[in-house]
Amino acid sequence: MHANVKNVIPISGHSLKAACSQCNLRELCLPFGLEESDMARMDTMIGGGRKLKRGQHLYRAGDAFESLFAVKAGFFKTDVLTEDGRDQVTGFQMAGEILGMDGISVEVHTCNAVALEDSEVCMIPFTQLEALSSEIPSLQHHLHKVMSREIVRDHGVMMLLGTMRAEERLAAFLLNLSQRFTARGYSPSEFHLRMTREEIGSYLGLKLETVSRAFSRFQDEGLISVQQKHIRILDIPKLKTVLTPPDGRIG
Amino acid sequence: MHANVKNVIPISGHSLKAACSQCNLRELCLPFGLEESDMARMDTMIGGGRKLKRGQHLYRAGDAFESLFAVKAGFFKTDVLTEDGRDQVTGFQMAGEILGMDGISVEVHTCNAVALEDSEVCMIPFTQLEALSSEIPSLQHHLHKVMSREIVRDHGVMMLLGTMRAEERLAAFLLNLSQRFTARGYSPSEFHLRMTREEIGSYLGLKLETVSRAFSRFQDEGLISVQQKHIRILDIPKLKTVLTPPDGRIG
DNA sequence: AAGTCGGGTTGACACAGATCAAAGGGGTGC
DNA sequence: GCACCCCTTTGATCTGTGTCAACCCGACTT
C-alpha cells in the first residue's frame, strides 16, 4: 500500500506514482497475465495516480479523450445525458475496472465519470497503451478482452432493461454487486451502497420510489436487510429465484 | 459487385473470396483509412466470404469464438437469451458493420447472430487480425474505435430503454435506421424493415402490439406511412420532435 | 442543541403499456 | 397458382410502475 513512497506528492488530488507491478489489483486489471518484464514496461507508462473526492468528476462528456483510467480504489458511476435533459446511469465501477473506453471512438468522452466516494485512479495514456500493446501481444489481447467484456456487460444491462420487472432488476443488481465484491475479497452478503436510490433507479430504468419499494418488499420477505445504504443479503439463493421464476417463462 | 468472379464457387452458402481492396464498403468497414499496401495485407487475411440465407445463424451463443465478421451485404440481428427464456435483441447490423465482438472476452460467443435476409459476410480470423494490427498501427487503432463505437452505441440503447416512452423509442429507432441507410447511399426516408414487429419490440423493450400501435399512431399523425414492412418517413423534422418534446424535460 | 436539508419511505391515484382476444392480409413455400 | 401460416392490426381490459404528496430520518451547519 505504501509502495513508491518517495514519489508521493502529498498535495491532495494529484500525482501519486502508480506501479502495476506493486498493485494488488493486477490480476483483475489491465496488466492481467503479463510477465514481470512487461509489467515493468507498464509501470513506466502508467501516469501518476490521481485522487478524487466524492462527487468529483474524473471526466465529462465532451472532454478530449487521452487516457483510460483504472480504478485503484473507490467507486464511480458513469452517466450519459442528452440535450433534452434525460439522464441515464450506464454503469458503476469499482477497483480494478477500466473507465473511459467510450472515448476511443471519437476521441472525445461521451459520458461523465463521477467518484461516488473518495477514490483513486491510475491514468493510462491511450496512445502509449496502443504502442505498448503492439509490442506485447498478451497486453493487446487483454485490452481487447476488457473492451469485449464491456460490450457483453452492456448486453446484460439491455436484457435487464428490456425484459425484467422492477424486482427482478433490483435482484439482478444486488447479485451483481455481491459477485463483484466477492471477487475483490469482500463479503458477498454485506456491503454499503455508494449510490443513491435515484442513481440505482436511473441505472435500472426505474424511479427512485420504485427502487425504495422493492427494497422494502425484499426486506419484508426476509431476503435482505436494509438500513439506509447498508445492505445485508440474508438469503442469496432465494434472491436468485426472484430472477428465475420457478416455472421459467419459456414460451 | 462482381469482383473476383474467377474465385467464386457457385455452391450456395460458401467461400466467395473477399477482398477489402475491391470492396465498396471499405470506407465504412474495418480497413477504413488503411494504405494501399496495408489493404493488400488485409486481403490475404480475410477468410472467404460466407453467404447465408434468411433465417440462418452466423453464430450461436456458446460457439467457440474465432473470427469477427464484416457484413458485406444483407441484414442481421443479434440476440441474447437466458436459461429462463428471456430473449433480448441487442442490435441490428447492416453492410459495413462488424459482428462478433462479444466473443472476444471469453473466446465463446455470448449471443446469436441471425441473417434477416439473404446475406453475405467476410470472415476476419481474430488471431490474425491481432497479429496484423500490431504491425499496422492505423488498423489497430481503427479496431479499437470500432469496439468503442459499439460501447457507445450500447449506451445509447440503455438510454433509450431506461428513459424513453414507447413512441420515443420507435422514433429513435426509425431515425437511427434512416441515418444508417443514408450513410450507405440509400434513401433516408424510404426503406424496408427486415425484422418483424416482435423483433423491433424486443430491441426496444416493448411488446409487438405496442410497436404496431405506435406505427399506426405515427401514420395517423402523418409522420410516416406504413405498409407492412415498407416504411416511408414523411416528415423527418416532426419525427425528431417526438424525441425532443418542445419544452424538454429538464428538472 | 436546534435548524436545515438531502435522501429515503410510504400512501393514494393515474396512466402507459401489457395482456388477452379476434380477425384480416400478405408473403412464402409447395 | 394456390393454400397455409405467420405477421400484423385493432379492441377491451388489466396491472405495474410512474406521479404527486406527505412525512421521516440522520447528518451537517451554525
PDB file of N, CA and C in Angstrom, chain A residues 157-243:
ATOM      1  N   VAL A 157     -27.133  -5.493 -19.454  1.00  0.00           N
ATOM      2  CA  VAL A 157     -27.973  -4.387 -18.993  1.00  0.00           C
ATOM      3  C   VAL A 157     -29.161  -4.203 -19.928  1.00  0.00           C
ATOM      4  N   MET A 158     -28.921  -4.377 -21.230  1.00  0.00           N
ATOM      5  CA  MET A 158     -30.020  -4.267 -22.183  1.00  0.00           C
ATOM      6  C   MET A 158     -31.082  -5.335 -21.894  1.00  0.00           C
ATOM      7  N   MET A 159     -30.619  -6.528 -21.607  1.00  0.00           N
ATOM      8  CA  MET A 159     -31.533  -7.613 -21.233  1.00  0.00           C
ATOM      9  C   MET A 159     -32.361  -7.218 -20.002  1.00  0.00           C
ATOM     10  N   LEU A 160     -31.655  -6.692 -19.019  1.00  0.00           N
ATOM     11  CA  LEU A 160     -32.306  -6.273 -17.789  1.00  0.00           C
ATOM     12  C   LEU A 160     -33.365  -5.201 -18.064  1.00  0.00           C
ATOM     13  N   LEU A 161     -32.959  -4.182 -18.818  1.00  0.00           N
ATOM     14  CA  LEU A 161     -33.871  -3.066 -19.076  1.00  0.00           C
ATOM     15  C   LEU A 161     -35.002  -3.466 -20.012  1.00  0.00           C
ATOM     16  N   GLY A 162     -34.712  -4.403 -20.893  1.00  0.00           N
ATOM     17  CA  GLY A 162     -35.697  -4.751 -21.897  1.00  0.00           C
ATOM     18  C   GLY A 162     -36.707  -5.785 -21.450  1.00  0.00           C
ATOM     19  N   THR A 163     -36.318  -6.665 -20.524  1.00  0.00           N
ATOM     20  CA  THR A 163     -37.197  -7.792 -20.229  1.00  0.00           C
ATOM     21  C   THR A 163     -37.586  -7.988 -18.767  1.00  0.00           C
ATOM     22  N   MET A 164     -36.921  -7.281 -17.847  1.00  0.00           N
ATOM     23  CA  MET A 164     -37.189  -7.609 -16.445  1.00  0.00           C
ATOM     24  C   MET A 164     -38.147  -6.651 -15.763  1.00  0.00           C
ATOM     25  N   ARG A 165     -38.832  -7.156 -14.755  1.00  0.00           N
ATOM     26  CA  ARG A 165     -39.702  -6.315 -13.948  1.00  0.00           C
ATOM     27  C   ARG A 165     -38.884  -5.731 -12.799  1.00  0.00           C
ATOM     28  N   ALA A 166     -39.485  -4.762 -12.118  1.00  0.00           N
ATOM     29  CA  ALA A 166     -38.730  -3.966 -11.152  1.00  0.00           C
ATOM     30  C   ALA A 166     -37.952  -4.825 -10.141  1.00  0.00           C
ATOM     31  N   GLU A 167     -38.631  -5.797  -9.539  1.00  0.00           N
ATOM     32  CA  GLU A 167     -37.952  -6.577  -8.502  1.00  0.00           C
ATOM     33  C   GLU A 167     -36.856  -7.452  -9.090  1.00  0.00           C
ATOM     34  N   GLU A 168     -37.079  -7.932 -10.296  1.00  0.00           N
ATOM     35  CA  GLU A 168     -36.044  -8.719 -10.958  1.00  0.00           C
ATOM     36  C   GLU A 168     -34.807  -7.855 -11.226  1.00  0.00           C
ATOM     37  N   ARG A 169     -35.049  -6.642 -11.650  1.00  0.00           N
ATOM     38  CA  ARG A 169     -33.919  -5.746 -11.920  1.00  0.00           C
ATOM     39  C   ARG A 169     -33.101  -5.507 -10.660  1.00  0.00           C
ATOM     40  N   LEU A 170     -33.813  -5.233  -9.578  1.00  0.00           N
ATOM     41  CA  LEU A 170     -33.092  -4.938  -8.346  1.00  0.00           C
ATOM     42  C   LEU A 170     -32.350  -6.172  -7.846  1.00  0.00           C
ATOM     43  N   ALA A 171     -32.968  -7.326  -7.949  1.00  0.00           N
ATOM     44  CA  ALA A 171     -32.302  -8.562  -7.523  1.00  0.00           C
ATOM     45  C   ALA A 171     -31.042  -8.781  -8.360  1.00  0.00           C
ATOM     46  N   ALA A 172     -31.159  -8.597  -9.666  1.00  0.00           N
ATOM     47  CA  ALA A 172     -30.000  -8.770 -10.543  1.00  0.00           C
ATOM     48  C   ALA A 172     -28.893  -7.795 -10.154  1.00  0.00           C
ATOM     49  N   PHE A 173     -29.286  -6.595  -9.845  1.00  0.00           N
ATOM     50  CA  PHE A 173     -28.331  -5.558  -9.459  1.00  0.00           C
ATOM     51  C   PHE A 173     -27.584  -5.946  -8.184  1.00  0.00           C
ATOM     52  N   LEU A 174     -28.332  -6.372  -7.177  1.00  0.00           N
ATOM     53  CA  LEU A 174     -27.721  -6.739  -5.900  1.00  0.00           C
ATOM     54  C   LEU A 174     -26.807  -7.956  -6.063  1.00  0.00           C
ATOM     55  N   LEU A 175     -27.258  -8.928  -6.842  1.00  0.00           N
ATOM     56  CA  LEU A 175     -26.443 -10.129  -7.036  1.00  0.00           C
ATOM     57  C   LEU A 175     -25.171  -9.803  -7.805  1.00  0.00           C
ATOM     58  N   ASN A 176     -25.282  -8.887  -8.753  1.00  0.00           N
ATOM     59  CA  ASN A 176     -24.106  -8.469  -9.499  1.00  0.00           C
ATOM     60  C   ASN A 176     -23.100  -7.778  -8.576  1.00  0.00           C
ATOM     61  N   LEU A 177     -23.578  -6.878  -7.741  1.00  0.00           N
ATOM     62  CA  LEU A 177     -22.678  -6.219  -6.796  1.00  0.00           C
ATOM     63  C   LEU A 177     -22.034  -7.253  -5.883  1.00  0.00           C
ATOM     64  N   SER A 178     -22.857  -8.146  -5.359  1.00  0.00           N
ATOM     65  CA  SER A 178     -22.375  -9.172  -4.444  1.00  0.00           C
ATOM     66  C   SER A 178     -21.229  -9.964  -5.073  1.00  0.00           C
ATOM     67  N   GLN A 179     -21.430 -10.322  -6.322  1.00  0.00           N
ATOM     68  CA  GLN A 179     -20.425 -11.125  -7.009  1.00  0.00           C
ATOM     69  C   GLN A 179     -19.138 -10.336  -7.236  1.00  0.00           C
ATOM     70  N   ARG A 180     -19.291  -9.069  -7.563  1.00  0.00           N
ATOM     71  CA  ARG A 180     -18.100  -8.260  -7.794  1.00  0.00           C
ATOM     72  C   ARG A 180     -17.356  -7.978  -6.495  1.00  0.00           C
ATOM     73  N   PHE A 181     -18.097  -7.781  -5.408  1.00  0.00           N
ATOM     74  CA  PHE A 181     -17.420  -7.597  -4.117  1.00  0.00           C
ATOM     75  C   PHE A 181     -16.681  -8.870  -3.746  1.00  0.00           C
ATOM     76  N   THR A 182     -17.331 -10.002  -3.968  1.00  0.00           N
ATOM     77  CA  THR A 182     -16.695 -11.286  -3.666  1.00  0.00           C
ATOM     78  C   THR A 182     -15.370 -11.426  -4.398  1.00  0.00           C
ATOM     79  N   ALA A 183     -15.394 -11.103  -5.686  1.00  0.00           N
ATOM     80  CA  ALA A 183     -14.179 -11.217  -6.497  1.00  0.00           C
ATOM     81  C   ALA A 183     -13.053 -10.350  -5.951  1.00  0.00           C
ATOM     82  N   ARG A 184     -13.415  -9.341  -5.168  1.00  0.00           N
ATOM     83  CA  ARG A 184     -12.405  -8.441  -4.610  1.00  0.00           C
ATOM     84  C   ARG A 184     -12.093  -8.752  -3.148  1.00  0.00           C
ATOM     85  N   GLY A 185     -12.599  -9.886  -2.698  1.00  0.00           N
ATOM     86  CA  GLY A 185     -12.271 -10.313  -1.347  1.00  0.00           C
ATOM     87  C   GLY A 185     -13.155  -9.738  -0.257  1.00  0.00           C
ATOM     88  N   TYR A 186     -14.251  -9.100  -0.645  1.00  0.00           N
ATOM     89  CA  TYR A 186     -15.162  -8.572   0.362  1.00  0.00           C
ATOM     90  C   TYR A 186     -16.310  -9.544   0.577  1.00  0.00           C
ATOM     91  N   SER A 187     -17.093  -9.257   1.550  1.00  0.00           N
ATOM     92  CA  SER A 187     -18.240 -10.111   1.849  1.00  0.00           C
ATOM     93  C   SER A 187     -19.221 -10.118   0.689  1.00  0.00           C
ATOM     94  N   PRO A 188     -19.739 -11.291   0.335  1.00  0.00           N
ATOM     95  CA  PRO A 188     -20.736 -11.371  -0.725  1.00  0.00           C
ATOM     96  C   PRO A 188     -22.092 -10.879  -0.240  1.00  0.00           C
ATOM     97  N   SER A 189     -22.256 -10.791   1.074  1.00  0.00           N
ATOM     98  CA  SER A 189     -23.608 -10.611   1.589  1.00  0.00           C
ATOM     99  C   SER A 189     -23.807  -9.304   2.340  1.00  0.00           C
ATOM    100  N   GLU A 190     -22.760  -8.566   2.529  1.00  0.00           N
ATOM    101  CA  GLU A 190     -22.918  -7.346   3.319  1.00  0.00           C
ATOM    102  C   GLU A 190     -22.076  -6.241   2.716  1.00  0.00           C
ATOM    103  N   PHE A 191     -22.698  -5.140   2.380  1.00  0.00           N
ATOM    104  CA  PHE A 191     -21.932  -4.043   1.785  1.00  0.00           C
ATOM    105  C   PHE A 191     -22.688  -2.719   1.868  1.00  0.00           C
ATOM    106  N   HIS A 192     -21.935  -1.681   1.643  1.00  0.00           N
ATOM    107  CA  HIS A 192     -22.510  -0.341   1.592  1.00  0.00           C
ATOM    108  C   HIS A 192     -22.737   0.053   0.154  1.00  0.00           C
ATOM    109  N   LEU A 193     -23.916   0.548  -0.120  1.00  0.00           N
ATOM    110  CA  LEU A 193     -24.171   1.116  -1.441  1.00  0.00           C
ATOM    111  C   LEU A 193     -23.585   2.511  -1.454  1.00  0.00           C
ATOM    112  N   ARG A 194     -22.871   2.795  -2.501  1.00  0.00           N
ATOM    113  CA  ARG A 194     -22.262   4.122  -2.575  1.00  0.00           C
ATOM    114  C   ARG A 194     -23.166   5.095  -3.320  1.00  0.00           C
ATOM    115  N   MET A 195     -24.195   4.569  -3.926  1.00  0.00           N
ATOM    116  CA  MET A 195     -25.030   5.431  -4.769  1.00  0.00           C
ATOM    117  C   MET A 195     -26.407   5.623  -4.131  1.00  0.00           C
ATOM    118  N   THR A 196     -27.099   6.653  -4.566  1.00  0.00           N
ATOM    119  CA  THR A 196     -28.437   6.932  -4.033  1.00  0.00           C
ATOM    120  C   THR A 196     -29.484   6.045  -4.708  1.00  0.00           C
ATOM    121  N   ARG A 197     -30.670   6.044  -4.143  1.00  0.00           N
ATOM    122  CA  ARG A 197     -31.780   5.296  -4.753  1.00  0.00           C
ATOM    123  C   ARG A 197     -32.066   5.827  -6.151  1.00  0.00           C
ATOM    124  N   GLU A 198     -31.902   7.116  -6.297  1.00  0.00           N
ATOM    125  CA  GLU A 198     -32.148   7.709  -7.609  1.00  0.00           C
ATOM    126  C   GLU A 198     -31.147   7.214  -8.648  1.00  0.00           C
ATOM    127  N   GLU A 199     -29.885   7.087  -8.248  1.00  0.00           N
ATOM    128  CA  GLU A 199     -28.872   6.591  -9.182  1.00  0.00           C
ATOM    129  C   GLU A 199     -29.106   5.119  -9.514  1.00  0.00           C
ATOM    130  N   ILE A 200     -29.494   4.353  -8.520  1.00  0.00           N
ATOM    131  CA  ILE A 200     -29.840   2.955  -8.785  1.00  0.00           C
ATOM    132  C   ILE A 200     -30.997   2.916  -9.778  1.00  0.00           C
ATOM    133  N   GLY A 201     -31.994   3.750  -9.499  1.00  0.00           N
ATOM    134  CA  GLY A 201     -33.158   3.800 -10.371  1.00  0.00           C
ATOM    135  C   GLY A 201     -32.794   4.167 -11.797  1.00  0.00           C
ATOM    136  N   SER A 202     -31.942   5.149 -11.940  1.00  0.00           N
ATOM    137  CA  SER A 202     -31.537   5.553 -13.282  1.00  0.00           C
ATOM    138  C   SER A 202     -30.853   4.394 -13.998  1.00  0.00           C
ATOM    139  N   TYR A 203     -29.975   3.717 -13.293  1.00  0.00           N
ATOM    140  CA  TYR A 203     -29.287   2.566 -13.891  1.00  0.00           C
ATOM    141  C   TYR A 203     -30.269   1.488 -14.304  1.00  0.00           C
ATOM    142  N   LEU A 204     -31.270   1.257 -13.456  1.00  0.00           N
ATOM    143  CA  LEU A 204     -32.199   0.148 -13.673  1.00  0.00           C
ATOM    144  C   LEU A 204     -33.440   0.546 -14.474  1.00  0.00           C
ATOM    145  N   GLY A 205     -33.504   1.805 -14.880  1.00  0.00           N
ATOM    146  CA  GLY A 205     -34.678   2.236 -15.632  1.00  0.00           C
ATOM    147  C   GLY A 205     -35.924   2.307 -14.785  1.00  0.00           C
ATOM    148  N   LEU A 206     -35.768   2.699 -13.519  1.00  0.00           N
ATOM    149  CA  LEU A 206     -36.906   2.782 -12.595  1.00  0.00           C
ATOM    150  C   LEU A 206     -36.865   4.123 -11.883  1.00  0.00           C
ATOM    151  N   LYS A 207     -37.986   4.509 -11.278  1.00  0.00           N
ATOM    152  CA  LYS A 207     -37.997   5.711 -10.461  1.00  0.00           C
ATOM    153  C   LYS A 207     -37.523   5.355  -9.059  1.00  0.00           C
ATOM    154  N   LEU A 208     -37.006   6.352  -8.368  1.00  0.00           N
ATOM    155  CA  LEU A 208     -36.443   6.071  -7.049  1.00  0.00           C
ATOM    156  C   LEU A 208     -37.463   5.476  -6.091  1.00  0.00           C
ATOM    157  N   GLU A 209     -38.713   5.892  -6.200  1.00  0.00           N
ATOM    158  CA  GLU A 209     -39.744   5.331  -5.321  1.00  0.00           C
ATOM    159  C   GLU A 209     -39.913   3.833  -5.553  1.00  0.00           C
ATOM    160  N   THR A 210     -39.845   3.459  -6.808  1.00  0.00           N
ATOM    161  CA  THR A 210     -39.986   2.035  -7.141  1.00  0.00           C
ATOM    162  C   THR A 210     -38.819   1.230  -6.565  1.00  0.00           C
ATOM    163  N   VAL A 211     -37.621   1.804  -6.647  1.00  0.00           N
ATOM    164  CA  VAL A 211     -36.455   1.140  -6.064  1.00  0.00           C
ATOM    165  C   VAL A 211     -36.659   0.982  -4.562  1.00  0.00           C
ATOM    166  N   SER A 212     -37.091   2.053  -3.938  1.00  0.00           N
ATOM    167  CA  SER A 212     -37.294   2.022  -2.490  1.00  0.00           C
ATOM    168  C   SER A 212     -38.328   0.968  -2.097  1.00  0.00           C
ATOM    169  N   ARG A 213     -39.419   0.930  -2.831  1.00  0.00           N
ATOM    170  CA  ARG A 213     -40.453  -0.069  -2.541  1.00  0.00           C
ATOM    171  C   ARG A 213     -39.936  -1.489  -2.728  1.00  0.00           C
ATOM    172  N   ALA A 214     -39.155  -1.692  -3.762  1.00  0.00           N
ATOM    173  CA  ALA A 214     -38.616  -3.038  -3.993  1.00  0.00           C
ATOM    174  C   ALA A 214     -37.691  -3.446  -2.843  1.00  0.00           C
ATOM    175  N   PHE A 215     -36.864  -2.506  -2.390  1.00  0.00           N
ATOM    176  CA  PHE A 215     -36.027  -2.794  -1.221  1.00  0.00           C
ATOM    177  C   PHE A 215     -36.904  -3.205  -0.031  1.00  0.00           C
ATOM    178  N   SER A 216     -37.948  -2.441   0.196  1.00  0.00           N
ATOM    179  CA  SER A 216     -38.824  -2.728   1.338  1.00  0.00           C
ATOM    180  C   SER A 216     -39.465  -4.102   1.210  1.00  0.00           C
ATOM    181  N   ARG A 217     -39.906  -4.424   0.000  1.00  0.00           N
ATOM    182  CA  ARG A 217     -40.560  -5.718  -0.172  1.00  0.00           C
ATOM    183  C   ARG A 217     -39.572  -6.865   0.055  1.00  0.00           C
ATOM    184  N   PHE A 218     -38.357  -6.697  -0.475  1.00  0.00           N
ATOM    185  CA  PHE A 218     -37.328  -7.727  -0.236  1.00  0.00           C
ATOM    186  C   PHE A 218     -37.086  -7.889   1.262  1.00  0.00           C
ATOM    187  N   GLN A 219     -37.112  -6.766   1.958  1.00  0.00           N
ATOM    188  CA  GLN A 219     -36.867  -6.834   3.403  1.00  0.00           C
ATOM    189  C   GLN A 219     -38.032  -7.537   4.105  1.00  0.00           C
ATOM    190  N   ASP A 220     -39.246  -7.192   3.718  1.00  0.00           N
ATOM    191  CA  ASP A 220     -40.429  -7.825   4.311  1.00  0.00           C
ATOM    192  C   ASP A 220     -40.405  -9.338   4.106  1.00  0.00           C
ATOM    193  N   GLU A 221     -39.878  -9.737   2.951  1.00  0.00           N
ATOM    194  CA  GLU A 221     -39.852 -11.161   2.641  1.00  0.00           C
ATOM    195  C   GLU A 221     -38.627 -11.870   3.206  1.00  0.00           C
ATOM    196  N   GLY A 222     -37.817 -11.112   3.947  1.00  0.00           N
ATOM    197  CA  GLY A 222     -36.671 -11.733   4.593  1.00  0.00           C
ATOM    198  C   GLY A 222     -35.504 -12.046   3.673  1.00  0.00           C
ATOM    199  N   LEU A 223     -35.494 -11.438   2.483  1.00  0.00           N
ATOM    200  CA  LEU A 223     -34.403 -11.692   1.550  1.00  0.00           C
ATOM    201  C   LEU A 223     -33.157 -10.884   1.899  1.00  0.00           C
ATOM    202  N   ILE A 224     -33.399  -9.668   2.352  1.00  0.00           N
ATOM    203  CA  ILE A 224     -32.288  -8.775   2.666  1.00  0.00           C
ATOM    204  C   ILE A 224     -32.646  -7.956   3.900  1.00  0.00           C
ATOM    205  N   SER A 225     -31.645  -7.327   4.480  1.00  0.00           N
ATOM    206  CA  SER A 225     -31.971  -6.279   5.442  1.00  0.00           C
ATOM    207  C   SER A 225     -31.365  -4.983   4.958  1.00  0.00           C
ATOM    208  N   VAL A 226     -32.135  -3.943   5.067  1.00  0.00           N
ATOM    209  CA  VAL A 226     -31.741  -2.644   4.544  1.00  0.00           C
ATOM    210  C   VAL A 226     -31.734  -1.631   5.668  1.00  0.00           C
ATOM    211  N   GLN A 227     -30.623  -0.955   5.834  1.00  0.00           N
ATOM    212  CA  GLN A 227     -30.609   0.214   6.720  1.00  0.00           C
ATOM    213  C   GLN A 227     -29.913   1.319   5.960  1.00  0.00           C
ATOM    214  N   GLN A 228     -30.712   2.157   5.396  1.00  0.00           N
ATOM    215  CA  GLN A 228     -30.173   3.205   4.530  1.00  0.00           C
ATOM    216  C   GLN A 228     -29.354   2.554   3.425  1.00  0.00           C
ATOM    217  N   LYS A 229     -28.063   2.896   3.400  1.00  0.00           N
ATOM    218  CA  LYS A 229     -27.227   2.377   2.323  1.00  0.00           C
ATOM    219  C   LYS A 229     -26.532   1.076   2.698  1.00  0.00           C
ATOM    220  N   HIS A 230     -26.782   0.621   3.910  1.00  0.00           N
ATOM    221  CA  HIS A 230     -26.150  -0.625   4.327  1.00  0.00           C
ATOM    222  C   HIS A 230     -27.064  -1.798   3.981  1.00  0.00           C
ATOM    223  N   ILE A 231     -26.540  -2.709   3.176  1.00  0.00           N
ATOM    224  CA  ILE A 231     -27.337  -3.843   2.701  1.00  0.00           C
ATOM    225  C   ILE A 231     -26.740  -5.136   3.221  1.00  0.00           C
ATOM    226  N   ARG A 232     -27.617  -6.001   3.673  1.00  0.00           N
ATOM    227  CA  ARG A 232     -27.176  -7.340   4.059  1.00  0.00           C
ATOM    228  C   ARG A 232     -28.087  -8.319   3.344  1.00  0.00           C
ATOM    229  N   ILE A 233     -27.489  -9.154   2.515  1.00  0.00           N
ATOM    230  CA  ILE A 233     -28.296 -10.155   1.816  1.00  0.00           C
ATOM    231  C   ILE A 233     -28.423 -11.359   2.730  1.00  0.00           C
ATOM    232  N   LEU A 234     -29.647 -11.698   3.107  1.00  0.00           N
ATOM    233  CA  LEU A 234     -29.873 -12.756   4.093  1.00  0.00           C
ATOM    234  C   LEU A 234     -30.037 -14.109   3.419  1.00  0.00           C
ATOM    235  N   ASP A 235     -30.497 -14.092   2.172  1.00  0.00           N
ATOM    236  CA  ASP A 235     -30.796 -15.365   1.521  1.00  0.00           C
ATOM    237  C   ASP A 235     -30.494 -15.267   0.030  1.00  0.00           C
ATOM    238  N   ILE A 236     -29.232 -15.518  -0.289  1.00  0.00           N
ATOM    239  CA  ILE A 236     -28.805 -15.366  -1.681  1.00  0.00           C
ATOM    240  C   ILE A 236     -29.552 -16.305  -2.630  1.00  0.00           C
ATOM    241  N   PRO A 237     -29.685 -17.592  -2.290  1.00  0.00           N
ATOM    242  CA  PRO A 237     -30.408 -18.485  -3.216  1.00  0.00           C
ATOM    243  C   PRO A 237     -31.828 -17.994  -3.500  1.00  0.00           C
ATOM    244  N   LYS A 238     -32.488 -17.546  -2.443  1.00  0.00           N
ATOM    245  CA  LYS A 238     -33.860 -17.085  -2.624  1.00  0.00           C
ATOM    246  C   LYS A 238     -33.898 -15.807  -3.468  1.00  0.00           C
ATOM    247  N   LEU A 239     -32.878 -14.977  -3.306  1.00  0.00           N
ATOM    248  CA  LEU A 239     -32.812 -13.766  -4.110  1.00  0.00           C
ATOM    249  C   LEU A 239     -32.624 -14.140  -5.582  1.00  0.00           C
ATOM    250  N   LYS A 240     -31.901 -15.223  -5.792  1.00  0.00           N
ATOM    251  CA  LYS A 240     -31.707 -15.676  -7.172  1.00  0.00           C
ATOM    252  C   LYS A 240     -33.011 -16.168  -7.797  1.00  0.00           C
ATOM    253  N   THR A 241     -33.871 -16.734  -6.966  1.00  0.00           N
ATOM    254  CA  THR A 241     -35.138 -17.223  -7.523  1.00  0.00           C
ATOM    255  C   THR A 241     -36.048 -16.065  -7.953  1.00  0.00           C
ATOM    256  N   VAL A 242     -35.797 -14.880  -7.417  1.00  0.00           N
ATOM    257  CA  VAL A 242     -36.560 -13.718  -7.888  1.00  0.00           C
ATOM    258  C   VAL A 242     -36.286 -13.514  -9.374  1.00  0.00           C
ATOM    259  N   LEU A 243     -35.040 -13.795  -9.749  1.00  0.00           N
ATOM    260  CA  LEU A 243     -34.613 -13.641 -11.133  1.00  0.00           C
ATOM    261  C   LEU A 243     -35.153 -14.730 -12.044  1.00  0.00           C
TER     262      LEU A 243
END
